[in-house]
mmCIF file of C-alpha atoms in Angstrom:
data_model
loop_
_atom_site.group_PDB
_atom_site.id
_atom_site.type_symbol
_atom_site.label_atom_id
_atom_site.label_comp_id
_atom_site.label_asym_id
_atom_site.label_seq_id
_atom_site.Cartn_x
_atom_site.Cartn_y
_atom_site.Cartn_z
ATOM 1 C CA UNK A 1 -59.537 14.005 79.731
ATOM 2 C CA UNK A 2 -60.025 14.550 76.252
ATOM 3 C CA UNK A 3 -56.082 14.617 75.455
ATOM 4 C CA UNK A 4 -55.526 11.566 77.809
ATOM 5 C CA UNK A 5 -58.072 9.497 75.628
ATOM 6 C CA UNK A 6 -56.124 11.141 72.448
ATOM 7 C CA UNK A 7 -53.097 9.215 73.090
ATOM 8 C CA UNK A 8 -54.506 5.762 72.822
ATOM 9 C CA UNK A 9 -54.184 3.902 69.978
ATOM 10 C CA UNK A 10 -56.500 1.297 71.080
ATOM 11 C CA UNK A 11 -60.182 0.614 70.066
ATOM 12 C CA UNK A 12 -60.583 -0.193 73.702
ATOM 13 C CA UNK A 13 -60.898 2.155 76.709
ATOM 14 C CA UNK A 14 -57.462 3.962 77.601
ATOM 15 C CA UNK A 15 -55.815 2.752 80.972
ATOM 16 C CA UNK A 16 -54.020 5.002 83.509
ATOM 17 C CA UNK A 17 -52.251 4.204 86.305
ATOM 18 C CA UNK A 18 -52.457 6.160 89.364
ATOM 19 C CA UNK A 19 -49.073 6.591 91.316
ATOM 20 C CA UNK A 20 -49.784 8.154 94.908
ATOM 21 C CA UNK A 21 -48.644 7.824 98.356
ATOM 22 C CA UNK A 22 -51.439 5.643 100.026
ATOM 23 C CA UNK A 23 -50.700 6.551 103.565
ATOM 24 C CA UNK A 24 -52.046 10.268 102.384
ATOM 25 C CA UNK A 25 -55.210 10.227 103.620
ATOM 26 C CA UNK A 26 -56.158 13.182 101.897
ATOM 27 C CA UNK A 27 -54.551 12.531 98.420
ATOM 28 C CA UNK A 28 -56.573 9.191 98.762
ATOM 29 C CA UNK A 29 -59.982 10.803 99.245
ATOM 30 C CA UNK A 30 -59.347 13.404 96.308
ATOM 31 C CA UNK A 31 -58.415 10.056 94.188
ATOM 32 C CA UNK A 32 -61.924 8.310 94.694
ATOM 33 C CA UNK A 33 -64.178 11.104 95.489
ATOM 34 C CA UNK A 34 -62.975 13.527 92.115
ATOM 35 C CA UNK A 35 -60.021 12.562 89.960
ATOM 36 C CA UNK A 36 -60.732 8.753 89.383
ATOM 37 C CA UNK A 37 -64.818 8.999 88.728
ATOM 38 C CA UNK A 38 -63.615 11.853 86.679
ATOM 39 C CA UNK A 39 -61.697 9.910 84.399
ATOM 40 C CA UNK A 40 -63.500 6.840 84.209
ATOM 41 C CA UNK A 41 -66.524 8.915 83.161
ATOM 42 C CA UNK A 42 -64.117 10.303 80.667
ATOM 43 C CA UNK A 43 -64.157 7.097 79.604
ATOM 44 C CA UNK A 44 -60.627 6.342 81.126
ATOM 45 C CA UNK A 45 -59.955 2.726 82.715
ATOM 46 C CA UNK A 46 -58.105 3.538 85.772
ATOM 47 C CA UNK A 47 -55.746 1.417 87.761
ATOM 48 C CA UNK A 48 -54.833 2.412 91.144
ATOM 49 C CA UNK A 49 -53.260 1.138 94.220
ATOM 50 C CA UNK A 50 -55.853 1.496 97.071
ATOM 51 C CA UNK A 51 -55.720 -1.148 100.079
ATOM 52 C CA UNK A 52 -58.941 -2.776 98.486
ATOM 53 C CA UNK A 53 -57.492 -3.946 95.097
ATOM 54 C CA UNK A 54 -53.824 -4.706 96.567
ATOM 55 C CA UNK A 55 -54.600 -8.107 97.740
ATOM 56 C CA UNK A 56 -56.486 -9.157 95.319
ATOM 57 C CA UNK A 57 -53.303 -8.944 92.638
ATOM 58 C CA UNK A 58 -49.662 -10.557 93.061
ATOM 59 C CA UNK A 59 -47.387 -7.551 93.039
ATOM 60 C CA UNK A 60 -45.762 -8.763 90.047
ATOM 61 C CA UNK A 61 -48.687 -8.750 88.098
ATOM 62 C CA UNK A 62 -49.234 -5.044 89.156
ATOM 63 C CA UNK A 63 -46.090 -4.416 88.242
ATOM 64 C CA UNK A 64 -46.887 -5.445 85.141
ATOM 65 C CA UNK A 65 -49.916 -3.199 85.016
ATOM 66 C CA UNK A 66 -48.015 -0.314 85.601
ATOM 67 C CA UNK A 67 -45.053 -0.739 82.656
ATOM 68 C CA UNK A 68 -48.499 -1.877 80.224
ATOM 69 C CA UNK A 69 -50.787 0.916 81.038
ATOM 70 C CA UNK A 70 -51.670 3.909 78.163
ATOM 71 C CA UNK A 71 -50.809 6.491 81.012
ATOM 72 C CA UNK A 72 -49.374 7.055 84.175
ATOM 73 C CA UNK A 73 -50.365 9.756 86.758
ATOM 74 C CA UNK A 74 -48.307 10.919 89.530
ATOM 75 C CA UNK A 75 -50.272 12.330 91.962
ATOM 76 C CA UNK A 76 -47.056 14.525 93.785
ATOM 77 C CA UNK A 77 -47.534 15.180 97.274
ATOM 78 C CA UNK A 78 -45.177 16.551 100.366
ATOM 79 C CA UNK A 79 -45.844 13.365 101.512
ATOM 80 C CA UNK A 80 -44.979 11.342 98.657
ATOM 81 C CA UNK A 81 -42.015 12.769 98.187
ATOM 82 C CA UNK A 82 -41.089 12.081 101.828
ATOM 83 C CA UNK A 83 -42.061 8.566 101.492
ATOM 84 C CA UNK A 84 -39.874 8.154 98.132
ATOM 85 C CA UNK A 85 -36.779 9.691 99.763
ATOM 86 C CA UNK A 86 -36.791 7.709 103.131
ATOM 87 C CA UNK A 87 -37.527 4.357 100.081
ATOM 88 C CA UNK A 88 -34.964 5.592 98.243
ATOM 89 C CA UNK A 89 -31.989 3.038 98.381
ATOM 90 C CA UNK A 90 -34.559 0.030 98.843
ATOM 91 C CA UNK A 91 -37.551 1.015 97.181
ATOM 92 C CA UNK A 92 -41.002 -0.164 98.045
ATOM 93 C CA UNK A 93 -44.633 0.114 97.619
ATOM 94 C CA UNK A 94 -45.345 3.769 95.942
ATOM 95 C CA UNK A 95 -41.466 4.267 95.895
ATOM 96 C CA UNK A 96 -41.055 0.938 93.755
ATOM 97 C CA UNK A 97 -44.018 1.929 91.796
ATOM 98 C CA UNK A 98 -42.522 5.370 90.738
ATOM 99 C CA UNK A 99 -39.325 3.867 89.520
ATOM 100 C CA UNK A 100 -41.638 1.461 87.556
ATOM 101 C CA UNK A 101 -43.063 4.166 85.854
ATOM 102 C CA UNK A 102 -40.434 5.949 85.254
ATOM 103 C CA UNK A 103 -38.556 3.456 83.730
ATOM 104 C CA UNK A 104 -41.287 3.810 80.766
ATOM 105 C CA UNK A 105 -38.969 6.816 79.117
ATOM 106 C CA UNK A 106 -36.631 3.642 78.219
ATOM 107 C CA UNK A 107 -39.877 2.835 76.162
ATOM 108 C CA UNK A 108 -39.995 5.069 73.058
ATOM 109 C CA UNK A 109 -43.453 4.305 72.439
ATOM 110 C CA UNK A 110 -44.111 5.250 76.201
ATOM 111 C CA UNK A 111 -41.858 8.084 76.848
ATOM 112 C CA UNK A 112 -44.437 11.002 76.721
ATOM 113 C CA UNK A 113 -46.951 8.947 79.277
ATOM 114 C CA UNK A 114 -46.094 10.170 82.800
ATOM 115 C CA UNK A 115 -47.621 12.495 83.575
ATOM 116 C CA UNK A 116 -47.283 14.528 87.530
ATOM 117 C CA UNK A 117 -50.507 16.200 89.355
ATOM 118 C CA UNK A 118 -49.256 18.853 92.159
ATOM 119 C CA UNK A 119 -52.118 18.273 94.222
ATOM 120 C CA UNK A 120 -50.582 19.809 97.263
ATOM 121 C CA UNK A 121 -47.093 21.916 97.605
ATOM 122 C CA UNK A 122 -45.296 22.515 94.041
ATOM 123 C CA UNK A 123 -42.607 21.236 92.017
ATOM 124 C CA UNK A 124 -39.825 21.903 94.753
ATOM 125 C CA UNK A 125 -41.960 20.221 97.970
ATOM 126 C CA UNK A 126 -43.824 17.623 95.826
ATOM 127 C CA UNK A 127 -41.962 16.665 93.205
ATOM 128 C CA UNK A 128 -40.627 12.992 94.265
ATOM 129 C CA UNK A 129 -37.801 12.051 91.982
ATOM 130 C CA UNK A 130 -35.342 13.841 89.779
ATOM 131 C CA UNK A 131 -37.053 11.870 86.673
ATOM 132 C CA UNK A 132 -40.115 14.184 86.654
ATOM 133 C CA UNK A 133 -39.089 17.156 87.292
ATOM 134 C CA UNK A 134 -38.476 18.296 83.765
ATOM 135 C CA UNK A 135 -42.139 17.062 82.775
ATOM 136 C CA UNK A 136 -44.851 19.675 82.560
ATOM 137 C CA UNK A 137 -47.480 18.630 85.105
ATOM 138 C CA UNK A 138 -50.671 20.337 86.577
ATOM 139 C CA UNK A 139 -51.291 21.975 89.325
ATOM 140 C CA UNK A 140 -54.449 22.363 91.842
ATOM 141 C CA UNK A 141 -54.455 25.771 92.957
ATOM 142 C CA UNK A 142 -57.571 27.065 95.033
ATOM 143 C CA UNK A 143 -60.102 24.587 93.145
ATOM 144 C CA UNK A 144 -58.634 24.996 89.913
ATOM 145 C CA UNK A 145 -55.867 23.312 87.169
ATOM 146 C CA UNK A 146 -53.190 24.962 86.025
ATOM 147 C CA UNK A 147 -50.035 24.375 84.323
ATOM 148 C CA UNK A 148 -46.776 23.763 86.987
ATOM 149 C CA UNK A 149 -43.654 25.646 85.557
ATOM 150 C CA UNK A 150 -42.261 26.125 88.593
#
């Protein structure tokens, strides 16, 4: 958290998006029960696509959102890589959303902002596009962070 809130330059709170397949259930609970409370007592703004905020914003607004942010977190799943392959000649929803972020290493200010969580499967079954898989990400193993190298 600490070296999230390091890369801010603003006097106001940092802002991460959170990039994650929202038909995974599971990925969804870990998002609101640990990850997001976790950052936001961090003090970390976060900004994150769950059903309850998605109407209340035009997309292109959130698209906006998403290229403005401080951060961007990819929270890499079997399942969102699934999702971003079937989405990938039209993409949509999270699949749209990925290429968003990604296209912040066009940004030179931005480049070093994405930022991928393994939360289940590794860098081979999660990983969801070719444009993160050189990035260092982390890793929840048993309970516990650790680096992904793999």
């Amino acid at each position: 958290l600490i070296k999230l809130c390091s890369y801010s330059q603003q006097e106001e709170k940092p802002t991460c998006f959170i990039c994650y397949d929202d038909k995974d259930s599971a990925a969804e609970q870990w998002l609101k029960e640990t990850l997001v409370p976790d950052l936001e007592e961090g003090g970390i703004q976060t900004i994150f696509y769950f059903k309850e905020i998605c109407s209340e914003r035009n997309l292109s607004n959130f698209h906006g959102l998403i290229r403005q942010t401080d951060q961007v977190l990819i929270v890499c799943t079997p399942q969102l890589k699934q999702t971003c392959e079937y989405r990938k000649k039209a993409p949509t929803g999270v699949a749209l959303q990925l290429r968003i972020a990604c296209e912040r290493y066009q940004d030179t200010n931005k480049a070093g902002t994405i930022f991928p969580i393994y939360l289940t499967g590794d860098r081979a079954t999660a990983c969801p596009t070719e444009a993160i898989e050189p990035i260092q990400g982390l890793q929840l193993v048993g309970g516990n962070w650790e680096e992904s190298t793999k």
